[in-house]
Short mmCIF file of C-alpha atoms in Angstrom, two decimals:
data_model
loop_
_atom_site.label_atom_id
_atom_site.label_comp_id
_atom_site.label_asym_id
_atom_site.label_seq_id
_atom_site.Cartn_x
_atom_site.Cartn_y
_atom_site.Cartn_z
CA MET A 1 97.05 54.61 -12.40
CA ILE A 2 94.95 55.13 -15.54
CA VAL A 3 96.50 57.07 -18.44
CA ASP A 4 94.25 57.90 -21.39
CA ASP A 5 93.47 61.12 -23.25
CA SER A 6 89.73 60.32 -23.21
CA VAL A 7 87.96 61.45 -20.05
CA VAL A 8 85.21 58.93 -20.85
CA VAL A 9 87.69 56.04 -20.95
CA ARG A 10 89.40 57.17 -17.75
CA GLY A 11 86.06 57.36 -15.97
CA LEU A 12 84.90 54.02 -17.32
CA PHE A 13 88.07 52.19 -16.32
CA ALA A 14 88.03 53.80 -12.86
CA ARG A 15 84.41 52.75 -12.33
CA TRP A 16 85.09 49.16 -13.39
CA LEU A 17 88.09 48.97 -11.08
CA GLY A 18 86.15 50.42 -8.17
CA GLU A 19 83.22 48.07 -8.70
CA SER A 20 85.57 45.07 -8.78
CA GLY A 21 86.60 45.75 -5.18
CA LYS A 22 90.16 44.63 -5.97
CA PHE A 23 91.84 47.87 -7.00
CA ASN A 24 92.28 51.42 -5.78
CA VAL A 25 92.82 54.07 -8.46
CA VAL A 26 95.49 56.39 -7.02
CA ALA A 27 95.81 58.69 -10.06
CA VAL A 28 94.54 59.38 -13.56
CA ALA A 29 96.33 61.24 -16.34
CA GLY A 30 95.37 62.52 -19.78
CA ASP A 31 98.86 62.63 -21.30
CA GLY A 32 102.33 61.18 -20.92
CA GLU A 33 103.90 64.10 -19.06
CA MET A 34 101.26 64.01 -16.33
CA ALA A 35 101.60 60.23 -16.12
CA ILE A 36 105.33 60.51 -15.46
CA GLU A 37 104.75 63.07 -12.71
CA HIS A 38 102.10 60.89 -11.07
CA ALA A 39 104.28 57.78 -11.37
CA ALA A 40 107.11 59.54 -9.52
CA ARG A 41 104.71 60.63 -6.78
CA TYR A 42 102.46 57.59 -6.29
CA HIS A 43 104.57 54.64 -7.56
CA PRO A 44 101.46 52.69 -8.59
CA ASP A 45 101.50 48.90 -8.65
CA ILE A 46 99.95 48.87 -12.13
CA VAL A 47 99.72 51.48 -14.88
CA VAL A 48 97.13 51.24 -17.66
CA LEU A 49 98.78 53.27 -20.43
CA ASP A 50 97.18 54.26 -23.74
CA ILE A 51 99.44 54.32 -26.79
CA ASP A 52 97.71 57.09 -28.75
CA MET A 53 97.67 60.42 -26.88
CA PRO A 54 98.40 64.01 -27.94
CA GLY A 55 101.72 65.44 -26.88
CA LEU A 56 103.83 62.78 -25.21
CA ASP A 57 102.21 59.50 -26.23
CA GLY A 58 102.38 56.18 -24.44
CA VAL A 59 105.32 54.86 -26.44
CA ALA A 60 107.51 57.87 -25.61
CA ALA A 61 106.30 58.04 -22.01
CA LEU A 62 106.89 54.37 -21.19
CA PRO A 63 110.68 54.35 -20.63
CA ARG A 64 110.53 57.54 -18.56
CA LEU A 65 107.61 56.20 -16.54
CA VAL A 66 109.42 52.93 -15.83
CA LYS A 67 112.50 54.90 -14.77
CA GLU A 68 110.47 56.99 -12.31
CA SER A 69 108.59 53.98 -10.92
CA PRO A 70 110.55 50.79 -11.74
CA GLY A 71 108.22 48.63 -9.66
CA SER A 72 105.16 49.47 -11.74
CA ALA A 73 103.75 46.87 -14.13
CA VAL A 74 102.52 48.55 -17.31
CA LEU A 75 99.55 47.34 -19.37
CA MET A 76 99.33 49.07 -22.75
CA THR A 77 95.92 49.77 -24.34
CA THR A 78 95.27 50.62 -27.98
CA THR A 79 92.82 50.25 -30.83
CA LEU A 80 93.54 47.55 -33.41
CA THR A 81 95.57 48.91 -36.33
CA GLU A 82 98.76 47.64 -37.95
CA ARG A 83 100.60 50.73 -36.75
CA ASN A 84 99.42 50.33 -33.18
CA ALA A 85 100.26 46.62 -33.22
CA ARG A 86 103.87 47.44 -34.13
CA LEU A 87 104.01 50.13 -31.44
CA ALA A 88 102.53 47.82 -28.82
CA LEU A 89 105.15 45.17 -29.53
CA GLN A 90 107.82 47.85 -29.30
CA CYS A 91 106.45 48.78 -25.88
CA MET A 92 106.67 45.19 -24.70
CA THR A 93 110.36 45.11 -25.61
CA MET A 94 110.77 48.27 -23.48
CA GLY A 95 109.17 46.83 -20.36
CA ALA A 96 105.38 46.72 -20.76
CA VAL A 97 104.01 43.39 -19.55
CA ASP A 98 101.05 43.08 -21.92
CA VAL A 99 98.75 44.88 -24.35
CA LEU A 100 94.95 45.07 -24.37
CA PRO A 101 93.22 46.01 -27.65
CA LYS A 102 90.32 48.42 -27.15
CA PRO A 103 87.08 48.26 -29.16
CA GLU A 104 87.13 50.81 -31.96
CA SER A 105 83.76 52.40 -31.18
CA ARG A 106 82.70 54.21 -28.01
CA SER A 107 79.65 51.97 -27.72
CA GLY A 108 81.81 48.87 -28.14
CA LEU A 109 83.98 50.06 -25.28
CA THR A 110 81.16 50.91 -22.89
CA LEU A 111 78.81 48.03 -23.71
CA SER A 112 81.17 45.08 -24.23
CA LEU A 113 81.03 42.73 -21.25
CA ASP A 114 83.77 40.63 -22.86
CA PHE A 115 86.14 43.61 -22.97
CA ARG A 116 85.40 44.52 -19.36
CA SER A 117 86.02 40.92 -18.30
CA GLU A 118 89.31 40.77 -20.23
CA PHE A 119 90.41 44.13 -18.80
CA LEU A 120 89.81 43.08 -15.20
CA GLY A 121 91.20 39.59 -15.82
CA LYS A 122 94.50 40.88 -17.16
CA LEU A 123 94.90 43.32 -14.29
CA THR A 124 94.09 40.65 -11.71
CA SER A 125 96.65 38.25 -13.18
CA ILE A 126 99.29 40.98 -13.31
CA GLU A 127 98.66 41.93 -9.69
CA GLN A 128 98.81 38.32 -8.53
CA SER A 129 102.19 37.94 -10.17
CA ARG A 130 103.72 41.11 -8.70
CA GLY A 131 106.22 40.83 -5.91
CA ARG A 132 107.28 37.26 -6.65
CA HIS A 133 109.97 38.20 -9.13
CA ALA A 134 111.42 41.01 -11.22
CA LEU A 135 109.35 41.88 -14.28
CA VAL A 136 112.44 42.83 -16.26
CA GLU A 137 113.99 39.36 -16.40
CA ALA A 138 112.84 38.83 -19.98
CA GLU A 139 114.71 41.82 -21.44
CA PRO A 140 116.22 40.52 -24.70
CA SER A 141 119.38 42.59 -24.36
CA MET A 142 120.38 40.91 -21.09
CA PRO A 143 123.66 38.95 -21.23
CA HIS A 144 123.40 35.24 -21.85
CA THR A 145 123.41 33.10 -18.72
CA PRO A 146 125.09 29.68 -18.96
CA PRO A 147 122.82 26.77 -18.03
CA PRO A 148 123.47 25.48 -14.51
CA VAL A 149 124.98 22.01 -14.46
CA GLY A 150 122.55 19.23 -13.61
CA VAL A 151 119.41 21.29 -14.17
CA VAL A 152 119.02 21.53 -17.93
CA ASP A 153 120.61 18.35 -19.24
CA LEU A 154 117.74 17.15 -21.42
CA LYS A 155 119.65 14.55 -23.41
CA PRO A 156 118.57 11.58 -21.25
CA LEU A 157 114.93 12.65 -21.66
CA VAL A 158 114.63 12.20 -25.44
CA SER A 159 115.35 9.31 -27.78
CA VAL A 160 116.10 11.35 -30.92
CA VAL A 161 117.45 14.82 -31.65
CA PRO A 162 114.39 17.11 -31.93
CA ARG A 163 113.79 18.71 -35.31
CA TYR A 164 110.71 20.75 -34.37
CA LEU A 165 110.41 23.34 -31.61
CA VAL A 166 106.82 24.10 -30.54
CA ILE A 167 106.33 27.08 -28.22
CA GLY A 168 103.31 28.31 -26.29
CA ALA A 169 103.23 31.72 -24.59
CA SER A 170 100.86 34.47 -23.47
CA THR A 171 101.38 37.45 -21.14
CA GLY A 172 105.01 38.58 -21.31
CA GLY A 173 105.61 36.18 -24.17
CA PRO A 174 106.72 38.40 -27.06
CA ARG A 175 110.03 39.49 -25.57
CA ALA A 176 110.56 36.14 -23.80
CA VAL A 177 110.06 34.19 -27.03
CA ALA A 178 112.34 36.63 -28.89
CA ARG A 179 114.98 36.15 -26.19
CA VAL A 180 114.94 32.37 -26.53
CA LEU A 181 115.09 32.46 -30.34
CA ALA A 182 118.00 34.90 -30.20
CA ASP A 183 119.79 32.69 -27.66
CA LEU A 184 119.47 29.69 -29.98
CA GLY A 185 122.06 31.21 -32.29
CA GLU A 186 122.86 29.03 -35.29
CA ALA A 187 120.78 26.18 -33.80
CA VAL A 188 117.63 27.96 -34.94
CA HIS A 189 118.51 26.89 -38.49
CA ASN A 190 118.35 23.24 -37.41
CA LEU A 191 114.75 23.54 -36.25
CA THR A 192 111.30 24.13 -37.65
CA THR A 193 109.80 26.45 -35.03
CA LEU A 194 106.08 26.96 -34.43
CA VAL A 195 104.83 29.54 -31.94
CA VAL A 196 101.39 30.02 -30.44
CA GLN A 197 101.43 33.44 -28.79
CA HIS A 198 98.07 34.59 -27.45
CA MET A 199 97.48 37.73 -29.51
CA PRO A 200 94.67 39.26 -31.56
CA PRO A 201 94.79 39.66 -35.36
CA LEU A 202 97.32 42.19 -36.72
CA PHE A 203 99.53 41.76 -33.66
CA THR A 204 100.79 38.33 -34.70
CA ALA A 205 101.86 39.52 -38.16
CA SER A 206 103.79 42.39 -36.56
CA PHE A 207 105.29 39.94 -34.07
CA ALA A 208 106.50 37.76 -36.93
CA ASP A 209 108.07 40.79 -38.62
CA GLN A 210 109.75 41.73 -35.36
CA ILE A 211 111.20 38.23 -34.97
CA ALA A 212 112.50 38.22 -38.54
CA THR A 213 114.20 41.59 -38.00
CA GLN A 214 115.66 40.81 -34.58
CA ILE A 215 116.74 37.21 -35.14
CA GLY A 216 117.57 37.33 -38.84
CA VAL A 217 115.60 34.22 -39.82
CA PRO A 218 112.43 33.89 -41.92
CA ALA A 219 109.39 34.38 -39.67
CA ARG A 220 105.76 34.66 -40.76
CA GLU A 221 102.19 33.53 -40.27
CA PRO A 222 101.77 30.29 -42.23
CA TYR A 223 98.93 29.63 -44.62
CA ASP A 224 96.79 26.50 -44.35
CA GLY A 225 98.49 23.57 -46.02
CA GLU A 226 101.91 25.25 -46.25
CA ARG A 227 104.80 22.82 -46.16
CA LEU A 228 106.87 23.67 -43.10
CA ALA A 229 110.56 24.40 -43.65
CA ARG A 230 113.53 24.03 -41.36
CA GLY A 231 115.12 27.29 -40.24
CA THR A 232 111.81 29.15 -40.33
CA VAL A 233 109.70 30.49 -37.45
CA TYR A 234 105.92 30.19 -37.90
CA ILE A 235 103.64 32.35 -35.75
CA ALA A 236 100.00 31.31 -35.25
CA PRO A 237 97.72 33.93 -36.86
CA GLY A 238 95.76 35.95 -34.32
CA GLY A 239 92.29 34.55 -33.83
CA ARG A 240 93.05 31.26 -35.65
CA HIS A 241 94.35 27.91 -34.47
CA LEU A 242 97.72 26.64 -35.70
CA GLY A 243 98.29 22.90 -35.81
CA ILE A 244 100.11 20.50 -38.09
CA GLU A 245 99.25 17.47 -40.18
CA ARG A 246 101.05 15.06 -42.45
CA LYS A 247 100.29 15.13 -46.18
CA LEU A 248 102.12 13.08 -48.81
CA GLY A 249 104.94 12.46 -46.38
CA HIS A 250 105.43 16.12 -45.50
CA ILE A 251 104.54 18.09 -42.38
CA VAL A 252 102.25 20.99 -43.28
CA ALA A 253 100.53 23.76 -41.35
CA ASN A 254 96.92 23.27 -40.34
CA VAL A 255 95.39 26.75 -39.88
CA SER A 256 91.75 26.66 -38.86
CA ASP A 257 88.84 28.68 -37.49
CA GLY A 258 87.74 26.02 -35.05
CA PRO A 259 86.06 26.95 -31.77
CA PRO A 260 88.21 28.33 -28.93
CA VAL A 261 89.85 25.73 -26.72
CA ARG A 262 89.63 26.75 -23.06
CA PHE A 263 88.69 30.24 -24.23
CA CYS A 264 91.83 30.49 -26.41
CA ARG A 265 92.17 30.84 -30.18
CA PRO A 266 94.91 30.27 -31.11
CA ALA A 267 95.36 27.60 -28.45
CA VAL A 268 98.64 26.03 -27.41
CA ASP A 269 96.84 22.75 -26.74
CA VAL A 270 95.84 22.48 -30.42
CA LEU A 271 99.46 22.80 -31.58
CA PHE A 272 100.85 20.52 -28.88
CA ASN A 273 98.25 17.77 -29.37
CA GLU A 274 98.84 17.67 -33.12
CA ALA A 275 102.61 17.77 -32.62
CA ALA A 276 102.29 14.76 -30.32
CA ARG A 277 100.22 12.93 -32.94
CA HIS A 278 102.41 13.65 -35.97
CA LEU A 279 105.91 14.32 -34.60
CA GLY A 280 106.31 12.37 -31.37
CA PRO A 281 109.85 12.60 -29.98
CA ALA A 282 110.95 14.70 -32.98
CA ALA A 283 109.21 17.61 -31.23
CA LEU A 284 110.57 19.65 -28.34
CA ALA A 285 107.98 21.74 -26.50
CA LEU A 286 108.46 24.95 -24.55
CA VAL A 287 105.76 26.45 -22.32
CA MET A 288 106.48 30.07 -21.46
CA THR A 289 105.12 32.93 -19.40
CA GLY A 290 101.37 33.53 -19.53
CA MET A 291 98.12 33.37 -17.60
CA GLY A 292 95.82 30.37 -17.55
CA SER A 293 96.51 26.70 -18.22
CA ASP A 294 96.60 26.50 -22.03
CA GLY A 295 99.20 23.92 -23.04
CA THR A 296 98.86 21.59 -20.05
CA GLU A 297 96.75 18.98 -21.84
CA GLY A 298 98.98 19.15 -24.91
CA ALA A 299 102.10 18.82 -22.78
CA ALA A 300 100.73 15.58 -21.37
CA ALA A 301 100.14 14.26 -24.89
CA LEU A 302 103.67 15.20 -25.94
CA ARG A 303 105.20 13.44 -22.95
CA ARG A 304 103.19 10.29 -23.72
CA ALA A 305 104.49 10.49 -27.31
CA GLY A 306 108.10 10.57 -26.08
CA ALA A 307 108.78 14.30 -26.50
CA ALA A 308 110.46 16.53 -23.92
CA VAL A 309 108.62 19.54 -22.47
CA ILE A 310 110.46 22.52 -21.01
CA ALA A 311 108.63 24.90 -18.67
CA GLN A 312 109.91 28.40 -17.97
CA ASP A 313 110.58 28.88 -14.26
CA GLU A 314 108.53 31.13 -12.01
CA ALA A 315 111.24 33.68 -11.24
CA SER A 316 111.76 34.63 -14.90
CA SER A 317 108.09 34.51 -15.93
CA THR A 318 105.96 37.64 -16.04
CA ILE A 319 103.02 35.43 -15.04
CA TRP A 320 103.61 31.81 -14.06
CA GLY A 321 100.20 30.54 -15.09
CA MET A 322 100.76 28.36 -18.14
CA PRO A 323 104.19 26.97 -17.23
CA GLY A 324 103.15 26.62 -13.58
CA SER A 325 100.13 24.55 -14.60
CA VAL A 326 102.36 22.21 -16.62
CA VAL A 327 104.77 21.85 -13.70
CA ARG A 328 102.02 21.18 -11.15
CA ALA A 329 100.52 18.55 -13.46
CA ARG A 330 103.99 16.88 -13.57
CA HIS A 331 104.22 17.13 -17.36
CA ALA A 332 107.48 19.17 -17.45
CA SER A 333 110.69 17.39 -18.35
CA ALA A 334 112.66 20.34 -16.95
CA VAL A 335 111.96 23.75 -15.39
CA ILE A 336 114.46 26.32 -16.65
CA SER A 337 115.06 30.05 -16.24
CA LEU A 338 114.65 32.24 -19.29
CA GLY A 339 118.36 32.94 -19.67
CA SER A 340 119.16 29.21 -19.71
CA ILE A 341 116.45 27.96 -22.08
CA GLY A 342 118.23 28.92 -25.31
CA PRO A 343 121.57 27.36 -24.33
CA ALA A 344 119.79 24.19 -23.14
CA ILE A 345 117.98 23.76 -26.45
CA ARG A 346 121.16 24.62 -28.34
CA ALA A 347 123.02 21.88 -26.52
CA LEU A 348 120.26 19.41 -27.30
CA VAL A 349 119.74 20.04 -31.03
CA GLY A 350 123.26 21.16 -31.98
CA GLY A 351 124.47 24.39 -33.53
CA GLY A 352 126.55 27.17 -32.04
CA HIS A 353 128.23 27.08 -28.64
CA GLY A 354 127.24 24.27 -26.37
CA ALA A 355 126.36 21.89 -29.22
#
């Protein structure tokens, strides 16, 4: 189902989907109220939902739509503004699986082959992931689940207590990453945390603000050359790589505009490879939900350097692309469900219950 107040956008999306031969558009809607009615009637597999609409907008419609059709995966669309970035992240905490920024101009929307490719690629990945697991597993408000005995004991896998947590995530990542950081409890203060979340500019700054508010720890996009501090969460700036380097005995952020790595910028592989080079076993890596294979090469480098690599399991991932690739390549030290990742890391690094 396509939900957008622009008849041009609705027609364009419907044509692209029809030409792909992979999707059948069962309904279109120009506002939130109509979308809710159609969702209750058709129960679509996927809903493409615009944030900005007159009347009932996408943000207000989302929880009602999910209630009427709980099996529907929702992809939010919006133009790139700071306000819309905050709203999109809010939607992902309420159940949307991902967000797709739309070009600002009508010509950019209709003529951009890159946007069309990204639109169809996201929908294809979402559809491939449907039916294998519940999409609501990553809800941050879910009760903590104790780690199962014998599955998440990472202590034999590392030679030193990790001081750095490096995380890579994509589709479904914002609320999954927030869940893990919340589950760390006081242990988050014992770690320097670096996150590569595949997001465009503006979204990553809002994501950092969201983390700071929800978790109660400093969280921000680092600047190039910034000395990294323990107890702080650093989010890779959208559209820029985040790595690390050692200067005058200190670990500092390396923020760069280098070329995309496997079509990704920021790329998890950049962070992981540099963490392997400069941190070795002092790093603990976490590969979370997302499409593609970004992070697999870096995970191999980290394992060779003596670091442990945790992969989120398939059942709790929105899309098991990135963690699945690491697991299939045999670079994962452990495969853990979302609800058990925080307690496992807490037990490993110390701090809070389970230390």
